[in-house]
Amino acid sequence: YSDINCILLEDVFTGTISGQAEGTTVYYRINAEDGPNMNSTVVYSFYVPKVFTGDLVSIYDIQGQQDESPYEGQIVSTTGVVTGNFGANYFIQDGTGPWNGLFVYDGGRNPALGDSVIITGEIKEYYGKTELADVVDYYFISENNSLPEPYVVETGNVSEEHESIIIKVINANCIDANYQADFFMWKVDDGSGILKIHNTAVFEYEPTEGLAYDITGPLNYDFDEWKLELRFEDDVVEGSDNVSP
């Protein structure tokens, strides 16, 4: 913790914080003095990022283009952009398209959407879902990165290759709006089969049965079923009504 006493130089206040080790969070406040008067700011913080020097394994390679990861049980480092944060877990993705998403089970951090990160942890198969857990290291690279473009799929044709990537279904008709009866999940069908839409703790949408929707979000797999996880308001847009009376 540091108190910074500022010097006024041509309407610009300057102060110095001594060098800090990487991985350190510096807490500071600014004291300004003008003769007999003195004022202090609130306490701010700054995280000194760590520099990664290890080897990276791509998410694509971790997924392995198969049901179970070839890296299961191994400690690896991988990188991606955060595409959805649901508290104790979040999704990262490296590029657009199949096999490029990964579920991260990590209750110790709260990354923002668009954060570019490097994460080190163990690859596990949790009831059929490939995930990175038991995180032992975390590197923040940058913020406010663009999210990958959604990969358009049909509701009845989601599969292992779409696990944990951002997908989009188009003109999917809501066939069951009673999400309270099914663990906050409502059902849509674009004519190819049923997909469940999960009203999460971070965003809940009130669907209307019989209306069609364009829906975007990370695809999750648990309890032996696929579900699209909602993140924010723009994830659900009313589509065209293409169902005949």
Short mmCIF file of C-alpha atoms in Angstrom, two decimals:
data_model
loop_
_atom_site.label_atom_id
_atom_site.label_comp_id
_atom_site.label_asym_id
_atom_site.label_seq_id
_atom_site.Cartn_x
_atom_site.Cartn_y
_atom_site.Cartn_z
CA TYR A 1 0.00 0.00 0.00
CA SER A 2 1.34 3.44 -0.96
CA ASP A 3 0.43 7.05 -0.32
CA ILE A 4 1.43 9.18 -3.33
CA ASN A 5 2.24 12.82 -2.69
CA CYS A 6 1.74 14.73 -5.92
CA ILE A 7 3.73 17.56 -7.43
CA LEU A 8 1.90 20.07 -9.63
CA LEU A 9 3.68 20.77 -12.90
CA GLU A 10 1.80 22.82 -15.51
CA ASP A 11 -1.63 21.59 -14.35
CA VAL A 12 -0.46 17.93 -14.31
CA PHE A 13 -0.05 16.11 -11.02
CA THR A 14 2.69 13.45 -10.97
CA GLY A 15 3.75 10.87 -8.43
CA THR A 16 5.90 7.74 -8.28
CA ILE A 17 5.27 4.20 -7.12
CA SER A 18 8.38 2.12 -6.60
CA GLY A 19 8.89 -0.96 -8.78
CA GLN A 20 6.84 -4.03 -7.79
CA ALA A 21 7.17 -7.75 -8.52
CA GLU A 22 4.97 -9.32 -11.19
CA GLY A 23 1.75 -10.80 -9.86
CA THR A 24 1.52 -8.06 -7.20
CA THR A 25 -1.56 -5.92 -6.63
CA VAL A 26 -0.63 -2.36 -5.67
CA TYR A 27 -3.16 -0.34 -3.66
CA TYR A 28 -2.67 3.41 -3.66
CA ARG A 29 -4.30 6.75 -3.05
CA ILE A 30 -3.30 10.26 -4.05
CA ASN A 31 -2.77 13.10 -1.57
CA ALA A 32 -2.97 16.65 -2.92
CA GLU A 33 -1.89 19.63 -0.84
CA ASP A 34 -2.32 23.33 -1.52
CA GLY A 35 -0.90 25.36 1.34
CA PRO A 36 -2.96 24.61 4.44
CA ASN A 37 -5.47 22.48 2.53
CA MET A 38 -5.02 18.75 1.89
CA ASN A 39 -7.28 16.20 0.21
CA SER A 40 -7.02 12.48 -0.55
CA THR A 41 -8.62 10.26 -3.15
CA VAL A 42 -10.24 6.91 -2.59
CA VAL A 43 -7.95 3.87 -2.66
CA TYR A 44 -7.20 2.60 -6.19
CA SER A 45 -5.56 -0.65 -7.21
CA PHE A 46 -3.29 -1.80 -10.02
CA TYR A 47 -2.32 -5.37 -10.85
CA VAL A 48 1.21 -5.92 -12.12
CA PRO A 49 0.73 -8.66 -14.74
CA LYS A 50 2.90 -11.75 -14.82
CA VAL A 51 4.90 -12.65 -17.91
CA PHE A 52 4.25 -16.12 -19.32
CA THR A 53 7.36 -18.02 -20.42
CA GLY A 54 6.03 -21.58 -20.80
CA ASP A 55 4.62 -23.61 -23.69
CA LEU A 56 1.05 -23.26 -24.92
CA VAL A 57 -1.31 -26.00 -26.07
CA SER A 58 -4.08 -24.71 -28.33
CA ILE A 59 -7.71 -25.29 -27.38
CA TYR A 60 -8.12 -27.03 -30.74
CA ASP A 61 -5.45 -29.56 -29.75
CA ILE A 62 -6.90 -29.96 -26.26
CA GLN A 63 -10.29 -30.83 -27.76
CA GLY A 64 -8.49 -33.23 -30.07
CA GLN A 65 -11.38 -33.45 -32.57
CA GLN A 66 -12.81 -36.34 -30.57
CA ASP A 67 -15.13 -36.99 -27.63
CA GLU A 68 -12.38 -37.18 -24.99
CA SER A 69 -9.34 -34.92 -24.85
CA PRO A 70 -5.96 -36.51 -25.60
CA TYR A 71 -4.62 -34.29 -22.78
CA GLU A 72 -6.96 -35.66 -20.11
CA GLY A 73 -5.18 -35.77 -16.75
CA GLN A 74 -2.35 -33.51 -17.88
CA ILE A 75 -1.40 -30.01 -16.66
CA VAL A 76 -1.36 -27.66 -19.67
CA SER A 77 -1.33 -23.94 -20.44
CA THR A 78 -3.71 -22.60 -23.05
CA THR A 79 -4.99 -19.21 -24.18
CA GLY A 80 -8.23 -17.67 -25.38
CA VAL A 81 -10.74 -14.86 -25.04
CA VAL A 82 -13.39 -15.06 -22.32
CA THR A 83 -16.78 -15.49 -24.03
CA GLY A 84 -19.03 -16.09 -21.03
CA ASN A 85 -18.65 -15.80 -17.25
CA PHE A 86 -21.12 -17.51 -14.92
CA GLY A 87 -19.45 -17.09 -11.54
CA ALA A 88 -17.64 -20.30 -10.63
CA ASN A 89 -16.99 -21.12 -14.28
CA TYR A 90 -16.41 -19.43 -17.60
CA PHE A 91 -15.75 -20.18 -21.26
CA ILE A 92 -12.74 -19.23 -23.35
CA GLN A 93 -12.38 -19.48 -27.11
CA ASP A 94 -9.50 -19.16 -29.56
CA GLY A 95 -10.88 -18.24 -32.98
CA THR A 96 -14.18 -19.03 -34.66
CA GLY A 97 -15.50 -22.46 -35.50
CA PRO A 98 -15.62 -26.02 -34.17
CA TRP A 99 -13.25 -27.40 -31.52
CA ASN A 100 -12.02 -23.94 -30.45
CA GLY A 101 -13.90 -23.51 -27.15
CA LEU A 102 -13.10 -24.66 -23.61
CA PHE A 103 -15.02 -24.68 -20.34
CA VAL A 104 -12.97 -23.47 -17.34
CA TYR A 105 -13.97 -24.43 -13.80
CA ASP A 106 -12.38 -21.73 -11.65
CA GLY A 107 -14.22 -20.08 -8.80
CA GLY A 108 -11.25 -17.99 -7.73
CA ARG A 109 -11.41 -15.36 -10.48
CA ASN A 110 -13.95 -13.14 -12.17
CA PRO A 111 -12.72 -12.35 -15.72
CA ALA A 112 -14.66 -9.99 -17.96
CA LEU A 113 -16.01 -10.86 -21.38
CA GLY A 114 -13.36 -9.94 -23.92
CA ASP A 115 -10.42 -10.57 -21.58
CA SER A 116 -7.54 -12.36 -23.29
CA VAL A 117 -5.95 -14.77 -20.82
CA ILE A 118 -3.50 -17.62 -20.44
CA ILE A 119 -4.58 -20.33 -17.98
CA THR A 120 -2.66 -23.27 -16.58
CA GLY A 121 -4.56 -26.20 -15.10
CA GLU A 122 -5.55 -29.84 -15.43
CA ILE A 123 -7.62 -31.11 -18.35
CA LYS A 124 -10.50 -33.27 -17.16
CA GLU A 125 -13.46 -35.09 -18.67
CA TYR A 126 -16.40 -34.23 -16.43
CA TYR A 127 -19.30 -36.53 -17.36
CA GLY A 128 -18.52 -36.15 -21.05
CA LYS A 129 -17.47 -32.48 -21.05
CA THR A 130 -13.86 -31.45 -21.62
CA GLU A 131 -12.86 -28.82 -19.06
CA LEU A 132 -9.83 -27.12 -17.55
CA ALA A 133 -9.91 -27.25 -13.75
CA ASP A 134 -7.64 -27.03 -10.70
CA VAL A 135 -6.13 -23.80 -12.05
CA VAL A 136 -2.57 -23.30 -10.84
CA ASP A 137 -1.67 -20.17 -12.81
CA TYR A 138 -3.48 -17.36 -14.59
CA TYR A 139 -2.12 -14.58 -16.81
CA PHE A 140 -4.12 -11.55 -17.92
CA ILE A 141 -3.06 -10.40 -21.39
CA SER A 142 -5.49 -7.67 -22.47
CA GLU A 143 -9.10 -6.53 -22.15
CA ASN A 144 -12.00 -5.52 -24.43
CA ASN A 145 -11.06 -7.93 -27.21
CA SER A 146 -13.71 -8.71 -29.84
CA LEU A 147 -15.57 -11.96 -29.19
CA PRO A 148 -15.38 -14.66 -31.87
CA GLU A 149 -18.14 -14.63 -34.46
CA PRO A 150 -20.96 -17.07 -33.57
CA TYR A 151 -20.95 -20.36 -35.46
CA VAL A 152 -24.40 -20.95 -36.97
CA VAL A 153 -25.84 -24.42 -36.33
CA GLU A 154 -29.25 -26.09 -36.50
CA THR A 155 -30.94 -26.80 -33.18
CA GLY A 156 -31.00 -30.55 -33.74
CA ASN A 157 -27.47 -30.84 -35.06
CA VAL A 158 -25.28 -29.61 -32.19
CA SER A 159 -22.50 -32.07 -31.38
CA GLU A 160 -19.12 -32.54 -29.71
CA GLU A 161 -17.34 -30.20 -32.13
CA HIS A 162 -19.53 -27.31 -30.95
CA GLU A 163 -18.80 -27.88 -27.25
CA SER A 164 -17.98 -24.60 -25.44
CA ILE A 165 -17.90 -22.40 -28.58
CA ILE A 166 -20.27 -19.53 -29.27
CA ILE A 167 -23.06 -20.85 -31.48
CA LYS A 168 -26.11 -19.21 -33.02
CA VAL A 169 -29.45 -20.73 -33.95
CA ILE A 170 -31.71 -18.86 -36.37
CA ASN A 171 -35.51 -18.72 -36.47
CA ALA A 172 -35.83 -21.37 -33.79
CA ASN A 173 -39.43 -21.73 -32.68
CA CYS A 174 -40.09 -21.78 -28.93
CA ILE A 175 -41.99 -25.03 -28.33
CA ASP A 176 -41.91 -24.93 -24.51
CA ALA A 177 -41.69 -21.66 -22.59
CA ASN A 178 -42.19 -23.19 -19.13
CA TYR A 179 -38.56 -22.96 -18.08
CA GLN A 180 -39.40 -22.97 -14.36
CA ALA A 181 -40.33 -26.65 -14.71
CA ASP A 182 -37.00 -27.69 -16.26
CA PHE A 183 -34.17 -26.13 -14.26
CA PHE A 184 -34.64 -22.72 -15.98
CA MET A 185 -34.38 -24.16 -19.50
CA TRP A 186 -36.79 -23.49 -22.35
CA LYS A 187 -36.92 -25.41 -25.62
CA VAL A 188 -36.61 -24.29 -29.23
CA ASP A 189 -36.75 -26.14 -32.56
CA ASP A 190 -35.90 -24.81 -36.03
CA GLY A 191 -37.32 -27.95 -37.62
CA SER A 192 -34.19 -30.07 -37.14
CA GLY A 193 -34.67 -31.05 -33.49
CA ILE A 194 -34.92 -29.65 -29.97
CA LEU A 195 -32.27 -27.54 -28.22
CA LYS A 196 -32.53 -26.30 -24.65
CA ILE A 197 -31.88 -22.63 -23.84
CA HIS A 198 -30.63 -22.01 -20.31
CA ASN A 199 -31.76 -18.94 -18.38
CA THR A 200 -28.65 -18.46 -16.27
CA ALA A 201 -27.90 -16.58 -13.07
CA VAL A 202 -26.46 -13.72 -15.14
CA PHE A 203 -29.34 -13.32 -17.63
CA GLU A 204 -32.91 -14.59 -17.75
CA TYR A 205 -35.22 -14.25 -20.76
CA GLU A 206 -39.01 -14.66 -20.69
CA PRO A 207 -39.83 -16.50 -23.96
CA THR A 208 -43.21 -16.72 -25.65
CA GLU A 209 -44.31 -20.13 -26.84
CA GLY A 210 -44.89 -20.13 -30.61
CA LEU A 211 -42.51 -17.23 -31.34
CA ALA A 212 -39.28 -17.75 -33.30
CA TYR A 213 -35.94 -16.49 -31.99
CA ASP A 214 -32.35 -15.97 -33.09
CA ILE A 215 -30.28 -17.06 -30.07
CA THR A 216 -26.54 -16.79 -29.40
CA GLY A 217 -24.29 -18.09 -26.62
CA PRO A 218 -21.73 -20.67 -25.52
CA LEU A 219 -22.84 -24.29 -25.90
CA ASN A 220 -22.59 -26.29 -22.70
CA TYR A 221 -22.92 -30.02 -22.00
CA ASP A 222 -23.94 -31.43 -18.65
CA PHE A 223 -26.42 -33.96 -17.29
CA ASP A 224 -26.18 -35.74 -20.66
CA GLU A 225 -27.71 -32.89 -22.65
CA TRP A 226 -26.73 -29.87 -24.70
CA LYS A 227 -27.81 -26.40 -23.69
CA LEU A 228 -27.07 -22.89 -24.90
CA GLU A 229 -26.07 -20.59 -22.05
CA LEU A 230 -27.52 -17.05 -22.08
CA ARG A 231 -25.18 -14.19 -21.09
CA PHE A 232 -26.87 -10.86 -21.83
CA GLU A 233 -29.85 -9.21 -23.54
CA ASP A 234 -28.44 -9.30 -27.07
CA ASP A 235 -28.24 -13.10 -26.95
CA VAL A 236 -31.97 -13.38 -27.72
CA VAL A 237 -33.61 -11.60 -30.66
CA GLU A 238 -37.09 -12.28 -32.02
CA GLY A 239 -36.78 -13.87 -35.45
CA SER A 240 -39.26 -14.37 -38.28
CA ASP A 241 -42.43 -16.36 -37.69
CA ASN A 242 -42.13 -19.10 -40.28
CA VAL A 243 -44.49 -21.61 -38.66
CA SER A 244 -47.83 -21.95 -40.43
CA PRO A 245 -51.07 -21.79 -38.40
#
